[in-house]
Each structure stands twice: as C-alpha cells, then as structure tokens.
Amino acid sequence: MFPLPEVVKPSASAIDKAKIELERALGPSKVLTLPEACATYSTDDSGAGGVTPDAVVLAETTEDVRKTLEIVEKTGVPVVPRAGGTGRTGGAAVVAGGIVLATSAMKRVLEIDRTNLLAVVEPGVVTGELHALVEKEALFYPPDPNSLDSCQIGGNVAENAGGPRAFKYGVTREYVLGLETVLVGGSILSTGRRTTKGVTGYDVTALFVGSEGTLGVFTKAILKLVPKPQAIATILALYSDVNAAGASVARLVSGGIVPRCIEMLDGITVQAVRSSGVPIDDRAGALLLIEADGPALEREVERIGSIVSSGPGVVDVVAAQDASQRARLWAARKMMSHAVRKLAKFKLSEDIVVPRTKIPELLARVEALGQKENVKHATYGHAGDGNLHVNFLWDDPAEEPKVLRAIEALMRATIELGGTLSGEHGIGLAKAPYLPIEQSEKLIAVQQDLKRVFDPKNLLNPGKIFPSPGHRAC
Ligand SMILES: Cc1cc2nc3c(=O)[nH]c(=O)nc-3n(C[C@H](O)[C@H](O)[C@H](O)COP(=O)(O)OP(=O)(O)OC[C@H]3O[C@@H](n4cnc5c(N)ncnc54)[C@H](O)[C@@H]3O)c2cc1C
C-alpha cells in the first residue's frame, strides 16, 4: 500500500559484522537474529514497510543503547528505534533492513517529585501505567493517546502524541521538560531542565519531541506533571447526523467553553460501535463525547448541556451519573478504532487537523470526495482540536488507486482550509509523499540539514518524514 522510499541497504558483510559486534558488546540474550523472531519487529500498527530487520536489540540500559549506536556508526548498518509499535504512520517500520533498537525493557519510573511536579522515566514506560502511578500521588500526566494501554513514553515523545485531553491540556511536547538522548556514534546528550521556566539556548528538547526516531534515541524523559483534577463530568450528546454534531462543536468552541475533551463519531463509526455490542440509541447518526474537569464543574456542565442541546438535529443529551457509567462511555470510544477496522478488509486512517470552525466544511469535503471516488469512509476524532481521523475502507485491492486519490484530495482540502497534515500520528512513511503539499522546498531542506547535523550518514530511521524519489510525486 505505501510505496517504499529509496534507501541505501547495508551490505551483507556489514550486517554480519554488526551482528557479531552487537552480540559481543551486549550478550546474545539481548540480540535477536533469527528471522522468525525479528519479523515481528518489521512494522507498526500502520502495516507500512515491513522489511524483516537483520537484528533486534532488546536494550535494558542507556549503556546498551549507547553501545548499539556506536556499532551502528562503525558498521554503517541502519537502525530503527522502537517503543510500543502502535504508531500509525510507519515510524517504527523497517525499510532498509539493519537493526531495530527496542527500548520497551527500559521501563523504570526513576523519580516522582511531588513538590516540583515532575517525573523522570525511561522510554519503555507504558503511558497508561504512568497515569495510574502518578494519580495515586494525586498528580496528573495529561497526554492520553487512545493506545495508552500499549504505547510507551519513548514513542509518545518521538511522535509528540496527543489524545482526547489535548483539547484542554495540550500535547506531549508541553509536558517534556528534558531528555537524555543517545546520538548515532554513542554520545549521550542531556537537554532541557527540571524547572517550569527556562530559555537557555536553543530549545533542543522541543526539536527532539516529534522527531520520529530520526535524530537520536531517548533513554530518559523528564516529564511535567500537574495536580490531579478533583472532579470530572462526562456528557454524551447524540445527533441525527455528523453535520449537526460538527455544528455543535463549532458552537461550543466559539462559546469559549474549554472542556477537557470533545470527541466526535460519525454515523458509520457509531454503527460500527453498535455492531460491536455497545447499545446506542437507534436514532443517533453521530455523537459527541464531552468531558469537563476542574473547579466550577456544575456550572460548566450546565453551559455545555445547554449549548449541545440547542442546535438542530439533537437526538438526546445524557450526563454520566457515576464513575462506572463514565468508564462505559469511554470504553466505547476506545474500542471504536478496532470496531471500524472490522468494517472492511483494508483500512487507512488519516489524521488531519483543520481550524475548529472549519470542521463542518471539512466534513462536507470528505463526503464529496468519498462520493467522487466511490470510497467508503468513517470519521471520528478529537473534534475539539479540529483533529479528525478520516478512515478510508475498502475490500478489493483493485480499489487502491481510488483510495490513494481520495487521500491526496483530503490532504489538499485540509491545507486549503488552513489545516495541517498530521495532528498526532506524525509523517513517518505513510505521509512522507504528501509533505510538499504543506511545506515549502526550503522548509524541507532546512529540516534535512538539521537531520544531517545529528546523523550525517542517514543511519537513524532512514526513509522517514521526507519524501524520496521512491515515493509518488506530489
Ligand atoms: C488504537 C490506537 C489508538 C491511537 N490513538 C492515538 C491518540 O489518541 N493520539 C495519538 O497521538 N496517537 C494515537 N495512536 C498512535 C500511536 O499510539 C502513537 O503514535 C504513539 O505515540 C506511538 O507510541 P509507541 O510507543 O507505540 O511508538 P512506536 O510505534 O514504537 O514508535 C513511534 C515512533 O517513535 C520512535 N521511537 C520509539 N522509541 C523511541 C526512543 N526511545 N527514542 C527515539 N525514538 C523512538 C520510532 O522510531 C517511531 O518513529 C493510536 C494508535 C492506535 C493503534
């Protein structure tokens, strides 16, 4: 499905040398070389790429990462960093063979500082486990990708992950105060700070956040925490169709209301969730799941309730009465991606963002391009941020060209509406061909210059982010 970029493949002798050196430096228990064992590390949740790596390093310490990146430089064999493998754009997918450097076993929470409101963690800590741990201390780590049961902090930092709560609290970047990063060649770079303020020199930490494993490998992250909100309220608003739901989002946002999440599901998605056993009123052709927290909650819930029930197309508005009802509503939201996946043999999920007020227009454009190309689609996502996941669904591989045309049309429509190509999943392999739709040649060249500063031989996660001659020209 995704055209592979043109990348330089390592020679057989370089690979053999790298394997021998890795086993010698790390011990055979931390280095997988059997093709069957390595094959499970070839791609991520996107299914992109998929070349079996020649070796997989199961790093347990910063020193393991350091030695691996020393061997990478010495042998010229490329390396792909990997965390939970839940990425949606092929960031951890292998395209040139070589080494996968898995940091999942580096999963210690090294420190929780309640006074200075921060945590120091290794990259393999599962995001949901960090939530649970800090919440026991009445603290809160807001970034909440819906994959939080399996994605890890290293992958979240590399993708600058978001999630439903980003509407109020922002994305991962806002919570990364500092990083320990190992560079190709094996040098260790500490960036950032432990203070809330700090403007010393260039913000290299911010550059690393969202770098998709192409600049260095994180071995520690200093994360900002906030006090845990005392109370939370969840509201479910059902609409006759997605346009009514989209208009309601625009009304909420222009009314100056900032709940912590506004999630939207269109008609096909609602039906997929229903078919998976979640009872949803038959009249609903779209829904919003809204959650608010913080002080003056009762007043805020009243305001939200009156706005979401005031427009056309409202079917019903209900507020969760207790924690178990809340959990049931969110369970439906979390399984939605898998429910939609069951609707067709093939699914591609796009992750575009438009200014919030343009959501109704974007939905109209999606409908029009779906009709033009005759491609089935389902849309859901973090509507409060204008960040929607448009999923294209098809059963016959022969339909692929029209799906690709629909995706390109969606990318162009997004930019025309003043939006951006990715809100949280990154560019990776899947979106690299479309980067020139949004960014100028000059801006892409500046980023490639930056990449060369950290990785002059292009050994770290080659083939990602930037379009290459192997990609379709846009
Ligand atoms: C069901 C589902 C729901 C999702 N919902 C959301 C959502 O709500 N919000 C959201 O933002 N995303 C979401 N995602 C996408 C995905 O979970 C995120 O992109 C996540 O941040 C990836 O984390 P990971 O640990 O799985 O990383 P991986 O997929 O393993 O890797 C992601 C990138 O990070 C790099 N990387 C990994 N470890 C390191 C390291 N130690 N140092 C440097 N680079 C590294 C890799 O090379 C790759 O480029 C969802 C995915 C699924 C399957």
Coordinates of C-alpha atoms and ligand atoms in Angstrom, one line a residue, residues 44-45 80-88 90-92 101 103 123 144-147 150-164 212-214 216-219 333-334 337-338 382 389 424-425 461 464, ligand 1:
D44 CA 3.9 -1.0 13.4
D45 CA 0.1 -0.6 13.6
V80 CA 15.1 1.9 13.7
P81 CA 14.2 2.9 17.3
R82 CA 11.0 1.2 18.6
A83 CA 8.8 1.5 21.6
G84 CA 5.2 0.0 21.7
G85 CA 4.8 -0.4 18.0
T86 CA 1.4 1.3 18.0
G87 CA 2.4 4.0 15.5
R88 CA 0.0 4.7 12.7
G90 CA 5.2 3.5 9.9
G91 CA 7.6 5.5 12.1
A92 CA 8.9 2.2 13.6
L101 CA 16.6 -0.9 18.7
T103 CA 13.6 0.3 24.3
P123 CA 11.3 5.4 27.4
D144 CA -3.7 10.3 26.8
P145 CA -3.4 8.7 23.4
N146 CA -6.2 6.1 23.0
S147 CA -3.5 3.5 22.7
S150 CA 0.3 -0.3 25.0
C151 CA 2.1 2.7 23.7
Q152 CA 5.2 3.9 25.6
I153 CA 6.6 7.3 26.6
G154 CA 9.6 6.9 24.1
G155 CA 7.1 6.6 21.2
N156 CA 4.8 9.3 22.6
V157 CA 7.8 11.8 22.8
A158 CA 9.0 10.8 19.3
E159 CA 5.5 11.3 17.8
N160 CA 4.5 14.2 20.0
A161 CA 1.4 12.2 20.9
G162 CA -1.9 13.8 21.6
G163 CA -5.2 12.3 22.7
P164 CA -8.7 13.4 23.8
E212 CA 10.0 10.3 14.9
G213 CA 13.2 8.5 15.8
T214 CA 15.3 10.3 13.2
G216 CA 18.5 10.3 18.4
V217 CA 17.3 7.6 20.8
F218 CA 15.7 8.8 24.1
T219 CA 16.8 7.0 27.2
R333 CA -14.7 5.4 22.4
K334 CA -11.5 3.3 23.0
S337 CA -10.9 2.2 16.1
H338 CA -11.0 -1.7 16.2
H382 CA -10.6 14.9 18.7
H389 CA -9.2 10.7 11.8
E424 CA -0.6 13.5 16.4
H425 CA 0.4 10.4 14.3
N461 CA 15.5 5.6 10.9
K464 CA 11.0 8.6 7.3
Ligands
LIG1 C1 -5.9 2.1 18.7 C2 -4.9 3.2 18.6 C3 -5.3 4.5 19.1 C4 -4.4 5.5 18.9 N1 -4.8 6.7 19.4 C5 -3.9 7.8 19.4 C6 -4.2 9.0 20.0 O1 -5.3 9.2 20.5 N2 -3.3 10.0 20.0 C7 -2.1 9.8 19.4 O2 -1.2 10.7 19.4 N3 -1.7 8.6 18.8 C8 -2.6 7.6 18.8 N4 -2.2 6.4 18.3 C9 -0.9 6.3 17.6 C10 0.2 5.8 18.4 O3 -0.3 5.1 19.6 C11 1.1 6.9 18.9 O4 1.8 7.5 17.8 C12 2.2 6.6 19.9 O5 2.8 7.8 20.4 C13 3.2 5.6 19.5 O6 3.9 5.1 20.6 P1 4.6 3.7 20.6 O7 5.2 3.5 21.9 O8 3.7 2.6 20.1 O9 5.8 4.0 19.5 P2 6.3 3.2 18.2 O10 5.1 3.0 17.3 O11 7.1 2.0 18.6 O12 7.3 4.3 17.6 C14 6.8 5.6 17.2 C15 8.0 6.4 16.7 O13 8.8 6.7 17.8 C16 10.2 6.3 17.5 N5 10.7 5.8 18.8 C17 10.3 4.8 19.6 N6 11.1 4.7 20.7 C18 12.0 5.7 20.7 C19 13.0 6.1 21.5 N7 13.3 5.5 22.7 N8 13.8 7.2 21.1 C20 13.5 7.8 19.9 N9 12.6 7.5 19.1 C21 11.8 6.4 19.5 C22 10.1 5.2 16.5 O14 11.2 5.1 15.7 C23 8.9 5.7 15.7 O15 9.3 6.7 14.8 C24 -3.1 5.3 18.3 C25 -2.7 4.1 17.8 C26 -3.6 3.0 18.0 C27 -3.2 1.7 17.5

